[in-house]
PDB file of C-alpha atoms in Angstrom:
ATOM      1  CA  MET A  15      14.615  75.047  37.527  1.00  0.00           C
ATOM      2  CA  GLY A  16      10.966  75.433  36.738  1.00  0.00           C
ATOM      3  CA  THR A  17       8.809  72.580  35.509  1.00  0.00           C
ATOM      4  CA  PHE A  18       8.376  74.193  32.090  1.00  0.00           C
ATOM      5  CA  LEU A  19      12.171  74.754  31.689  1.00  0.00           C
ATOM      6  CA  VAL A  20      12.819  71.115  32.774  1.00  0.00           C
ATOM      7  CA  ARG A  21      10.506  69.781  30.156  1.00  0.00           C
ATOM      8  CA  PHE A  22      11.640  72.071  27.426  1.00  0.00           C
ATOM      9  CA  ARG A  23      15.312  70.986  28.056  1.00  0.00           C
ATOM     10  CA  VAL A  24      14.301  67.277  27.900  1.00  0.00           C
ATOM     11  CA  ASP A  25      12.216  67.761  24.649  1.00  0.00           C
ATOM     12  CA  LEU A  26      14.949  69.833  23.043  1.00  0.00           C
ATOM     13  CA  LEU A  27      17.650  67.295  23.680  1.00  0.00           C
ATOM     14  CA  LEU A  28      15.403  64.444  22.460  1.00  0.00           C
ATOM     15  CA  LEU A  29      14.773  66.526  19.200  1.00  0.00           C
ATOM     16  CA  LEU A  30      18.531  66.904  18.680  1.00  0.00           C
ATOM     17  CA  VAL A  31      18.776  63.065  19.017  1.00  0.00           C
ATOM     18  CA  ALA A  32      16.136  62.732  16.419  1.00  0.00           C
ATOM     19  CA  VAL A  33      18.051  64.932  14.138  1.00  0.00           C
ATOM     20  CA  SER A  34      21.297  62.965  14.456  1.00  0.00           C
ATOM     21  CA  TRP A  35      19.381  59.850  14.108  1.00  0.00           C
ATOM     22  CA  GLY A  36      17.828  61.123  10.940  1.00  0.00           C
ATOM     23  CA  SER A  37      21.297  61.581   9.531  1.00  0.00           C
ATOM     24  CA  THR A  38      22.408  58.023  10.654  1.00  0.00           C
ATOM     25  CA  TYR A  39      20.798  56.212   7.569  1.00  0.00           C
ATOM     26  CA  LEU A  40      22.579  58.245   4.966  1.00  0.00           C
ATOM     27  CA  VAL A  41      25.901  57.907   6.910  1.00  0.00           C
ATOM     28  CA  ALA A  42      25.480  54.134   7.535  1.00  0.00           C
ATOM     29  CA  LYS A  43      24.498  53.541   3.898  1.00  0.00           C
ATOM     30  CA  GLU A  44      27.836  54.947   2.900  1.00  0.00           C
ATOM     31  CA  LEU A  45      29.675  52.676   5.470  1.00  0.00           C
ATOM     32  CA  VAL A  46      27.997  49.213   5.374  1.00  0.00           C
ATOM     33  CA  THR A  47      27.296  46.237   3.128  1.00  0.00           C
ATOM     34  CA  ALA A  48      25.624  43.024   4.030  1.00  0.00           C
ATOM     35  CA  SER A  49      29.043  41.468   4.832  1.00  0.00           C
ATOM     36  CA  THR A  50      30.333  44.336   6.953  1.00  0.00           C
ATOM     37  CA  VAL A  51      27.403  44.886   9.352  1.00  0.00           C
ATOM     38  CA  LEU A  52      28.730  43.204  12.356  1.00  0.00           C
ATOM     39  CA  ALA A  53      32.290  44.523  11.847  1.00  0.00           C
ATOM     40  CA  LEU A  54      30.919  47.950  11.659  1.00  0.00           C
ATOM     41  CA  LEU A  55      28.678  47.645  14.742  1.00  0.00           C
ATOM     42  CA  ALA A  56      31.540  46.067  16.707  1.00  0.00           C
ATOM     43  CA  LEU A  57      33.739  48.987  15.978  1.00  0.00           C
ATOM     44  CA  ARG A  58      31.013  51.500  16.623  1.00  0.00           C
ATOM     45  CA  MET A  59      30.188  50.013  20.032  1.00  0.00           C
ATOM     46  CA  LEU A  60      33.709  49.285  21.016  1.00  0.00           C
ATOM     47  CA  LEU A  61      34.714  52.917  20.472  1.00  0.00           C
ATOM     48  CA  ALA A  62      31.510  54.368  21.953  1.00  0.00           C
ATOM     49  CA  ALA A  63      31.724  52.089  25.059  1.00  0.00           C
ATOM     50  CA  GLY A  64      35.423  53.012  25.496  1.00  0.00           C
ATOM     51  CA  VAL A  65      34.594  56.779  25.376  1.00  0.00           C
ATOM     52  CA  MET A  66      31.821  56.384  27.927  1.00  0.00           C
ATOM     53  CA  ALA A  67      34.017  54.140  30.261  1.00  0.00           C
ATOM     54  CA  ALA A  68      36.759  56.789  30.081  1.00  0.00           C
ATOM     55  CA  ILE A  69      34.260  59.615  31.118  1.00  0.00           C
ATOM     56  CA  ALA A  70      32.960  57.306  33.851  1.00  0.00           C
ATOM     57  CA  GLY A  71      36.553  56.669  35.040  1.00  0.00           C
ATOM     58  CA  VAL A  72      37.315  60.421  35.287  1.00  0.00           C
ATOM     59  CA  ARG A  73      34.223  60.979  37.432  1.00  0.00           C
ATOM     60  CA  ARG A  74      35.302  58.084  39.726  1.00  0.00           C
ATOM     61  CA  ASN A  75      31.662  57.084  40.632  1.00  0.00           C
ATOM     62  CA  ARG A  76      31.394  53.534  41.549  1.00  0.00           C
ATOM     63  CA  LEU A  77      29.354  51.268  39.314  1.00  0.00           C
ATOM     64  CA  ILE A  78      26.715  49.614  41.312  1.00  0.00           C
ATOM     65  CA  ARG A  79      25.097  46.145  40.909  1.00  0.00           C
ATOM     66  CA  LYS A  80      21.583  47.413  39.978  1.00  0.00           C
ATOM     67  CA  GLU A  81      23.113  49.546  37.103  1.00  0.00           C
ATOM     68  CA  VAL A  82      24.654  46.410  35.757  1.00  0.00           C
ATOM     69  CA  PHE A  83      21.469  44.237  36.196  1.00  0.00           C
ATOM     70  CA  ALA A  84      19.473  46.939  34.356  1.00  0.00           C
ATOM     71  CA  GLY A  85      22.024  47.783  31.756  1.00  0.00           C
ATOM     72  CA  ILE A  86      22.796  44.295  30.425  1.00  0.00           C
ATOM     73  CA  PRO A  87      19.164  43.348  29.420  1.00  0.00           C
ATOM     74  CA  ILE A  88      18.582  46.798  27.971  1.00  0.00           C
ATOM     75  CA  GLY A  89      21.976  46.384  26.012  1.00  0.00           C
ATOM     76  CA  VAL A  90      20.769  43.107  24.562  1.00  0.00           C
ATOM     77  CA  LEU A  91      17.653  44.782  23.253  1.00  0.00           C
ATOM     78  CA  LEU A  92      19.657  47.535  21.852  1.00  0.00           C
ATOM     79  CA  ALA A  93      21.873  45.010  20.058  1.00  0.00           C
ATOM     80  CA  ALA A  94      18.986  43.516  18.429  1.00  0.00           C
ATOM     81  CA  VAL A  95      17.729  47.025  17.339  1.00  0.00           C
ATOM     82  CA  PHE A  96      21.061  47.652  15.668  1.00  0.00           C
ATOM     83  CA  VAL A  97      21.233  44.187  13.961  1.00  0.00           C
ATOM     84  CA  PHE A  98      17.754  44.493  12.383  1.00  0.00           C
ATOM     85  CA  GLU A  99      18.191  48.208  11.465  1.00  0.00           C
ATOM     86  CA  THR A 100      21.685  47.883  10.034  1.00  0.00           C
ATOM     87  CA  PHE A 101      21.059  44.729   8.026  1.00  0.00           C
ATOM     88  CA  GLY A 102      17.790  46.467   6.879  1.00  0.00           C
ATOM     89  CA  ILE A 103      19.742  49.545   5.737  1.00  0.00           C
ATOM     90  CA  ALA A 104      22.074  47.231   3.638  1.00  0.00           C
ATOM     91  CA  HIS A 105      18.928  45.778   1.784  1.00  0.00           C
ATOM     92  CA  THR A 106      16.878  49.025   1.373  1.00  0.00           C
ATOM     93  CA  SER A 107      17.250  52.724   0.804  1.00  0.00           C
ATOM     94  CA  ALA A 108      18.324  55.186   3.553  1.00  0.00           C
ATOM     95  CA  THR A 109      15.122  57.126   3.158  1.00  0.00           C
ATOM     96  CA  ASN A 110      12.958  54.023   3.648  1.00  0.00           C
ATOM     97  CA  ALA A 111      14.822  52.966   6.598  1.00  0.00           C
ATOM     98  CA  GLY A 112      14.609  56.314   8.203  1.00  0.00           C
ATOM     99  CA  LEU A 113      10.806  56.400   7.599  1.00  0.00           C
ATOM    100  CA  ILE A 114       9.820  52.825   8.654  1.00  0.00           C
ATOM    101  CA  ILE A 115      11.711  52.932  11.907  1.00  0.00           C
ATOM    102  CA  SER A 116       9.409  55.852  12.865  1.00  0.00           C
ATOM    103  CA  LEU A 117       6.629  53.270  13.422  1.00  0.00           C
ATOM    104  CA  THR A 118       8.297  52.951  16.927  1.00  0.00           C
ATOM    105  CA  MET A 119       6.135  55.949  18.032  1.00  0.00           C
ATOM    106  CA  VAL A 120       2.971  53.611  17.343  1.00  0.00           C
ATOM    107  CA  PHE A 121       4.439  50.377  18.888  1.00  0.00           C
ATOM    108  CA  THR A 122       5.887  52.041  22.004  1.00  0.00           C
ATOM    109  CA  PRO A 123       2.631  53.502  23.609  1.00  0.00           C
ATOM    110  CA  VAL A 124       0.774  50.278  22.738  1.00  0.00           C
ATOM    111  CA  LEU A 125       3.447  48.171  24.376  1.00  0.00           C
ATOM    112  CA  GLU A 126       3.704  50.555  27.334  1.00  0.00           C
ATOM    113  CA  SER A 127      -0.143  50.523  27.865  1.00  0.00           C
ATOM    114  CA  VAL A 128       0.007  46.756  27.909  1.00  0.00           C
ATOM    115  CA  VAL A 129       2.881  46.623  30.381  1.00  0.00           C
ATOM    116  CA  LEU A 130       1.544  49.148  32.715  1.00  0.00           C
ATOM    117  CA  ARG A 131      -2.142  48.198  32.261  1.00  0.00           C
ATOM    118  CA  ARG A 132      -3.077  51.699  31.551  1.00  0.00           C
ATOM    119  CA  ARG A 133      -5.277  52.838  28.694  1.00  0.00           C
ATOM    120  CA  LEU A 134      -4.315  55.609  26.290  1.00  0.00           C
ATOM    121  CA  PRO A 135      -6.967  57.966  24.942  1.00  0.00           C
ATOM    122  CA  ALA A 136      -8.495  57.308  21.577  1.00  0.00           C
ATOM    123  CA  ALA A 137      -7.120  60.624  20.405  1.00  0.00           C
ATOM    124  CA  PHE A 138      -3.569  59.333  20.790  1.00  0.00           C
ATOM    125  CA  PHE A 139      -4.182  56.439  18.436  1.00  0.00           C
ATOM    126  CA  ALA A 140      -5.784  58.769  15.999  1.00  0.00           C
ATOM    127  CA  ALA A 141      -2.655  60.849  16.017  1.00  0.00           C
ATOM    128  CA  ALA A 142      -0.628  57.776  15.613  1.00  0.00           C
ATOM    129  CA  ILE A 143      -2.684  56.686  12.596  1.00  0.00           C
ATOM    130  CA  ILE A 144      -2.242  60.110  10.980  1.00  0.00           C
ATOM    131  CA  ALA A 145       1.542  59.692  11.408  1.00  0.00           C
ATOM    132  CA  VAL A 146       1.511  56.214  10.011  1.00  0.00           C
ATOM    133  CA  VAL A 147      -0.367  57.338   6.877  1.00  0.00           C
ATOM    134  CA  GLY A 148       2.270  60.094   6.557  1.00  0.00           C
ATOM    135  CA  VAL A 149       4.998  57.475   6.761  1.00  0.00           C
ATOM    136  CA  VAL A 150       3.305  55.392   4.002  1.00  0.00           C
ATOM    137  CA  LEU A 151       2.943  58.300   1.709  1.00  0.00           C
ATOM    138  CA  LEU A 152       6.452  59.577   2.340  1.00  0.00           C
ATOM    139  CA  ALA A 153       8.047  56.064   2.007  1.00  0.00           C
ATOM    140  CA  GLY A 154       6.094  55.285  -1.191  1.00  0.00           C
ATOM    141  CA  ASN A 155       5.873  58.830  -2.570  1.00  0.00           C
ATOM    142  CA  GLY A 156       2.293  58.133  -3.418  1.00  0.00           C
ATOM    143  CA  THR A 157       2.776  54.495  -4.568  1.00  0.00           C
ATOM    144  CA  PHE A 158       1.942  51.439  -2.551  1.00  0.00           C
ATOM    145  CA  ASP A 159       4.703  48.835  -3.490  1.00  0.00           C
ATOM    146  CA  LEU A 160       5.217  45.675  -1.492  1.00  0.00           C
ATOM    147  CA  PRO A 161       7.866  46.126   1.204  1.00  0.00           C
ATOM    148  CA  SER A 162      11.274  44.650   0.425  1.00  0.00           C
ATOM    149  CA  PHE A 163      13.351  42.272   2.631  1.00  0.00           C
ATOM    150  CA  GLY A 164      15.269  45.372   3.968  1.00  0.00           C
ATOM    151  CA  ASP A 165      11.975  47.111   4.683  1.00  0.00           C
ATOM    152  CA  LEU A 166      10.737  44.160   6.753  1.00  0.00           C
ATOM    153  CA  LEU A 167      14.114  44.092   8.746  1.00  0.00           C
ATOM    154  CA  VAL A 168      13.666  47.658   9.683  1.00  0.00           C
ATOM    155  CA  LEU A 169      10.125  47.059  10.684  1.00  0.00           C
ATOM    156  CA  GLY A 170      11.376  44.529  12.960  1.00  0.00           C
ATOM    157  CA  ALA A 171      13.879  47.042  14.381  1.00  0.00           C
ATOM    158  CA  ALA A 172      10.915  49.347  15.103  1.00  0.00           C
ATOM    159  CA  VAL A 173       9.153  46.674  17.122  1.00  0.00           C
ATOM    160  CA  VAL A 174      12.352  45.926  19.200  1.00  0.00           C
ATOM    161  CA  ARG A 175      13.110  49.613  19.562  1.00  0.00           C
ATOM    162  CA  ALA A 176       9.692  50.020  21.219  1.00  0.00           C
ATOM    163  CA  ALA A 177      10.505  47.179  23.536  1.00  0.00           C
ATOM    164  CA  HIS A 178      13.867  48.825  24.271  1.00  0.00           C
ATOM    165  CA  VAL A 179      12.403  52.222  25.223  1.00  0.00           C
ATOM    166  CA  VAL A 180       9.786  50.640  27.495  1.00  0.00           C
ATOM    167  CA  SER A 181      12.276  48.362  29.224  1.00  0.00           C
ATOM    168  CA  MET A 182      14.491  51.432  29.939  1.00  0.00           C
ATOM    169  CA  HIS A 183      11.441  53.147  31.526  1.00  0.00           C
ATOM    170  CA  LYS A 184      10.435  50.052  33.429  1.00  0.00           C
ATOM    171  CA  LEU A 185      13.950  49.183  34.702  1.00  0.00           C
ATOM    172  CA  THR A 186      15.346  52.563  35.392  1.00  0.00           C
ATOM    173  CA  GLY A 187      12.644  55.060  35.746  1.00  0.00           C
ATOM    174  CA  GLY A 188      12.512  56.961  39.067  1.00  0.00           C
ATOM    175  CA  LYS A 189      15.437  54.860  40.458  1.00  0.00           C
ATOM    176  CA  ALA A 190      18.839  56.110  41.910  1.00  0.00           C
ATOM    177  CA  MET A 191      20.935  55.136  38.918  1.00  0.00           C
ATOM    178  CA  ASP A 192      23.725  56.958  37.030  1.00  0.00           C
ATOM    179  CA  SER A 193      22.787  57.445  33.451  1.00  0.00           C
ATOM    180  CA  LEU A 194      26.415  57.496  32.312  1.00  0.00           C
ATOM    181  CA  HIS A 195      26.970  53.973  33.906  1.00  0.00           C
ATOM    182  CA  LEU A 196      23.661  52.647  32.500  1.00  0.00           C
ATOM    183  CA  THR A 197      24.737  53.771  28.975  1.00  0.00           C
ATOM    184  CA  THR A 198      28.308  52.428  29.384  1.00  0.00           C
ATOM    185  CA  VAL A 199      26.919  49.015  30.393  1.00  0.00           C
ATOM    186  CA  GLN A 200      24.413  49.090  27.550  1.00  0.00           C
ATOM    187  CA  LEU A 201      27.017  49.897  24.875  1.00  0.00           C
ATOM    188  CA  GLY A 202      29.538  47.417  26.343  1.00  0.00           C
ATOM    189  CA  THR A 203      27.081  44.715  26.108  1.00  0.00           C
ATOM    190  CA  CYS A 204      26.576  45.561  22.431  1.00  0.00           C
ATOM    191  CA  ALA A 205      30.155  45.611  21.829  1.00  0.00           C
ATOM    192  CA  LEU A 206      30.810  42.250  23.257  1.00  0.00           C
ATOM    193  CA  LEU A 207      27.884  40.758  21.296  1.00  0.00           C
ATOM    194  CA  PHE A 208      28.918  42.342  17.935  1.00  0.00           C
ATOM    195  CA  THR A 209      32.614  41.533  18.313  1.00  0.00           C
ATOM    196  CA  THR A 210      31.860  37.921  19.080  1.00  0.00           C
ATOM    197  CA  GLY A 211      29.534  37.847  16.059  1.00  0.00           C
ATOM    198  CA  SER A 212      32.209  39.371  13.797  1.00  0.00           C
ATOM    199  CA  PHE A 213      34.207  36.208  14.293  1.00  0.00           C
ATOM    200  CA  ILE A 214      31.352  34.100  13.011  1.00  0.00           C
ATOM    201  CA  TYR A 215      29.855  36.088  10.021  1.00  0.00           C
ATOM    202  CA  GLY A 216      31.078  38.587   7.516  1.00  0.00           C
ATOM    203  CA  ASP A 217      34.322  40.681   7.353  1.00  0.00           C
ATOM    204  CA  SER A 218      36.634  40.805  10.323  1.00  0.00           C
ATOM    205  CA  ILE A 219      37.272  44.038  12.119  1.00  0.00           C
ATOM    206  CA  PRO A 220      40.925  44.429  10.908  1.00  0.00           C
ATOM    207  CA  HIS A 221      39.773  43.775   7.299  1.00  0.00           C
ATOM    208  CA  TYR A 222      36.956  46.279   7.520  1.00  0.00           C
ATOM    209  CA  LEU A 223      39.359  48.962   9.040  1.00  0.00           C
ATOM    210  CA  SER A 224      41.937  48.370   6.242  1.00  0.00           C
ATOM    211  CA  ARG A 225      39.369  49.383   3.672  1.00  0.00           C
ATOM    212  CA  MET A 226      38.179  52.506   5.395  1.00  0.00           C
ATOM    213  CA  ASP A 227      39.289  55.694   3.621  1.00  0.00           C
ATOM    214  CA  THR A 228      39.628  59.217   5.402  1.00  0.00           C
ATOM    215  CA  GLY A 229      36.114  60.336   4.370  1.00  0.00           C
ATOM    216  CA  GLN A 230      34.612  57.139   5.765  1.00  0.00           C
ATOM    217  CA  GLY A 231      36.722  57.564   8.844  1.00  0.00           C
ATOM    218  CA  VAL A 232      35.225  60.992   9.548  1.00  0.00           C
ATOM    219  CA  MET A 233      31.661  59.587   8.978  1.00  0.00           C
ATOM    220  CA  PHE A 234      32.441  56.638  11.278  1.00  0.00           C
ATOM    221  CA  LEU A 235      33.561  59.078  14.076  1.00  0.00           C
ATOM    222  CA  TYR A 236      30.313  61.041  13.630  1.00  0.00           C
ATOM    223  CA  LEU A 237      28.359  57.906  13.880  1.00  0.00           C
ATOM    224  CA  VAL A 238      30.054  57.022  17.074  1.00  0.00           C
ATOM    225  CA  LEU A 239      30.389  60.172  18.913  1.00  0.00           C
ATOM    226  CA  ILE A 240      27.063  62.021  17.913  1.00  0.00           C
ATOM    227  CA  CYS A 241      24.689  59.203  16.806  1.00  0.00           C
ATOM    228  CA  THR A 242      25.690  56.801  19.552  1.00  0.00           C
ATOM    229  CA  VAL A 243      27.379  58.307  22.605  1.00  0.00           C
ATOM    230  CA  PHE A 244      25.509  61.504  22.649  1.00  0.00           C
ATOM    231  CA  ALA A 245      22.197  60.069  21.372  1.00  0.00           C
ATOM    232  CA  PHE A 246      21.834  57.140  23.728  1.00  0.00           C
ATOM    233  CA  PHE A 247      23.131  59.006  26.740  1.00  0.00           C
ATOM    234  CA  VAL A 248      20.378  61.670  26.259  1.00  0.00           C
ATOM    235  CA  GLN A 249      17.768  59.017  25.537  1.00  0.00           C
ATOM    236  CA  ILE A 250      18.416  57.087  28.849  1.00  0.00           C
ATOM    237  CA  TRP A 251      18.653  60.287  30.736  1.00  0.00           C
ATOM    238  CA  ALA A 252      15.366  61.634  29.384  1.00  0.00           C
ATOM    239  CA  VAL A 253      13.308  58.517  29.672  1.00  0.00           C
ATOM    240  CA  ARG A 254      13.824  58.682  33.466  1.00  0.00           C
ATOM    241  CA  ARG A 255      12.252  62.165  33.535  1.00  0.00           C
ATOM    242  CA  THR A 256       9.343  61.635  31.140  1.00  0.00           C
ATOM    243  CA  SER A 257       7.125  58.889  29.899  1.00  0.00           C
ATOM    244  CA  ALA A 258       8.256  56.300  27.254  1.00  0.00           C
ATOM    245  CA  SER A 259       5.404  57.430  25.016  1.00  0.00           C
ATOM    246  CA  ARG A 260       6.606  60.981  25.087  1.00  0.00           C
ATOM    247  CA  VAL A 261      10.130  59.947  24.264  1.00  0.00           C
ATOM    248  CA  SER A 262       8.914  57.908  21.431  1.00  0.00           C
ATOM    249  CA  LEU A 263       6.787  60.665  19.978  1.00  0.00           C
ATOM    250  CA  LEU A 264       9.560  63.172  20.036  1.00  0.00           C
ATOM    251  CA  LEU A 265      12.006  60.683  18.622  1.00  0.00           C
ATOM    252  CA  GLY A 266       9.202  60.026  15.987  1.00  0.00           C
ATOM    253  CA  THR A 267      10.160  63.227  14.212  1.00  0.00           C
ATOM    254  CA  GLU A 268      13.259  61.306  13.041  1.00  0.00           C
ATOM    255  CA  PRO A 269      11.855  60.352   9.645  1.00  0.00           C
ATOM    256  CA  VAL A 270      11.221  64.022   8.832  1.00  0.00           C
ATOM    257  CA  TRP A 271      14.891  64.890   9.468  1.00  0.00           C
ATOM    258  CA  ALA A 272      15.868  61.836   7.520  1.00  0.00           C
ATOM    259  CA  ALA A 273      13.863  63.064   4.597  1.00  0.00           C
ATOM    260  CA  VAL A 274      15.141  66.653   4.888  1.00  0.00           C
ATOM    261  CA  ILE A 275      18.816  65.410   5.026  1.00  0.00           C
ATOM    262  CA  GLY A 276      18.077  63.086   2.071  1.00  0.00           C
ATOM    263  CA  ILE A 277      16.713  66.000   0.111  1.00  0.00           C
ATOM    264  CA  VAL A 278      19.269  68.515   0.799  1.00  0.00           C
ATOM    265  CA  ILE A 279      22.413  66.309   0.894  1.00  0.00           C
ATOM    266  CA  ALA A 280      21.572  63.150  -0.998  1.00  0.00           C
ATOM    267  CA  HIS A 281      19.345  65.120  -3.388  1.00  0.00           C
ATOM    268  CA  ASP A 282      16.579  62.557  -3.047  1.00  0.00           C
ATOM    269  CA  SER A 283      13.447  63.283  -5.052  1.00  0.00           C
ATOM    270  CA  ILE A 284      10.221  63.896  -3.050  1.00  0.00           C
ATOM    271  CA  GLY A 285       6.966  64.498  -4.922  1.00  0.00           C
ATOM    272  CA  ILE A 286       3.806  66.094  -3.720  1.00  0.00           C
ATOM    273  CA  ALA A 287       2.671  62.981  -1.829  1.00  0.00           C
ATOM    274  CA  GLY A 288       5.921  62.872  -0.031  1.00  0.00           C
ATOM    275  CA  TYR A 289       5.560  66.451   1.266  1.00  0.00           C
ATOM    276  CA  VAL A 290       2.029  65.711   2.261  1.00  0.00           C
ATOM    277  CA  GLY A 291       3.443  62.582   4.177  1.00  0.00           C
ATOM    278  CA  ILE A 292       5.968  64.935   5.952  1.00  0.00           C
ATOM    279  CA  ALA A 293       3.040  67.343   6.993  1.00  0.00           C
ATOM    280  CA  LEU A 294       1.032  64.351   8.444  1.00  0.00           C
ATOM    281  CA  ILE A 295       3.939  63.032  10.351  1.00  0.00           C
ATOM    282  CA  LEU A 296       4.480  66.383  11.970  1.00  0.00           C
ATOM    283  CA  THR A 297       0.754  66.840  12.620  1.00  0.00           C
ATOM    284  CA  GLY A 298       0.271  63.351  14.130  1.00  0.00           C
ATOM    285  CA  THR A 299       3.464  63.634  16.260  1.00  0.00           C
ATOM    286  CA  ALA A 300       2.472  67.065  17.731  1.00  0.00           C
ATOM    287  CA  TRP A 301      -1.029  66.092  18.374  1.00  0.00           C
ATOM    288  CA  GLY A 302      -0.004  62.802  20.015  1.00  0.00           C
ATOM    289  CA  ARG A 303       2.484  64.677  22.188  1.00  0.00           C
ATOM    290  CA  VAL A 304      -0.150  67.007  23.319  1.00  0.00           C
ATOM    291  CA  THR A 305      -2.664  64.307  23.979  1.00  0.00           C
ATOM    292  CA  GLU A 306      -0.171  62.152  25.920  1.00  0.00           C
ATOM    293  CA  GLN A 307       0.719  65.198  28.206  1.00  0.00           C
ATOM    294  CA  ARG A 308      -2.767  65.985  28.942  1.00  0.00           C
ATOM    295  CA  HIS A 309      -3.587  62.345  29.665  1.00  0.00           C
ATOM    296  CA  ARG A 310      -0.844  62.136  32.128  1.00  0.00           C
ATOM    297  CA  GLN A 311      -1.403  65.607  33.826  1.00  0.00           C
ATOM    298  CA  PRO A 312      -3.348  64.355  36.779  1.00  0.00           C
ATOM    299  CA  GLU A 313      -0.573  61.855  37.598  1.00  0.00           C
ATOM    300  CA  ARG A 314       2.052  64.549  37.416  1.00  0.00           C
ATOM    301  CA  GLU A 315      -0.012  66.769  39.687  1.00  0.00           C
ATOM    302  CA  MET A 316      -0.093  63.999  42.313  1.00  0.00           C
ATOM    303  CA  GLN A 317       3.728  63.408  42.387  1.00  0.00           C
ATOM    304  CA  PRO A 318       6.798  65.579  41.606  1.00  0.00           C
ATOM    305  CA  LEU A 319       8.623  65.452  38.260  1.00  0.00           C
ATOM    306  CA  ARG A 320      11.240  62.821  38.264  1.00  0.00           C
ATOM    307  CA  SER A 321      14.033  65.215  37.613  1.00  0.00           C
ATOM    308  CA  GLU A 322      13.434  66.970  40.871  1.00  0.00           C
ATOM    309  CA  PRO A 323      14.280  64.380  43.577  1.00  0.00           C
ATOM    310  CA  ARG A 324      17.953  64.514  44.241  1.00  0.00           C
ATOM    311  CA  ALA A 325      17.994  61.010  45.692  1.00  0.00           C
ATOM    312  CA  ALA A 326      17.149  59.655  42.153  1.00  0.00           C
ATOM    313  CA  ILE A 327      19.876  61.570  40.237  1.00  0.00           C
ATOM    314  CA  SER A 328      23.343  62.322  41.313  1.00  0.00           C
ATOM    315  CA  GLU A 329      24.715  65.810  40.805  1.00  0.00           C
ATOM    316  CA  ASN A 330      27.594  64.515  38.958  1.00  0.00           C
ATOM    317  CA  GLU A 331      25.245  63.017  36.468  1.00  0.00           C
ATOM    318  CA  ASN A 332      23.669  66.407  35.817  1.00  0.00           C
ATOM    319  CA  ALA A 333      27.077  67.953  35.401  1.00  0.00           C
ATOM    320  CA  GLY A 334      27.900  65.266  32.869  1.00  0.00           C
ATOM    321  CA  LEU A 335      25.545  66.747  30.373  1.00  0.00           C
TER     322      LEU A 335
END
């Protein structure tokens, strides 16, 4: 497969993840309250980890030690992202949550440049500033109110998500690991943490399940199978084939999808300032993506694309997609 087609496939899958995550906030808002956060997360991760483990079992590839050692710390960071994000959703609007989390696309390249001791061009930060201004306009719809407690929690989630993306790239990039195993360990770690936490805080898992109706059950399955299993498998698969900054920029379109879904399905009202914000987010994301690609071009020309070496990726892993 040519280099262009490989990159196109990676970008397309990441955009599909962004769309699914854009819908997450509206779905989660219908399923969660402050007292049911840990029960919901425990159920979500238990089912997701179970599905991934079943797929891994069918493939019969042995889980190796380095996949466990990489997956557990990444899973702890992912659990922190979910805690901040879901508690934030319980205390703010779904639209605000979907917009504020997009600041990950600013935090990630900054953190990555610090970790790798590599400077990013000024144009990248200019693009990021444009996108941030767009988020502010879209979130406030032209006003500048002080952030709520929920807004601050989601902001914390954006910071931790940046650490999560960079850690995946640092611990797994270019290494001979199975993405399915890594995702399973990651989700299993979250399931263990959330299940333990549900015994300490909020509703129990059985009590939460007993109150779930058919419509909520369908939304819950969508949250697990599409927004969790599919999304995180693609993310950890893609981050090993491109840069963490590129992943973050593509996933940075998430607030636009969140806004579109909010307008079309939830009938949220977006004024002129909000539409200007959407345009700025799209412009900043596209510009930043092109800038990052050009900045890394010399590095790509000196070494082959990560997806090409067969030693780094098992053939079964590719078939799993």
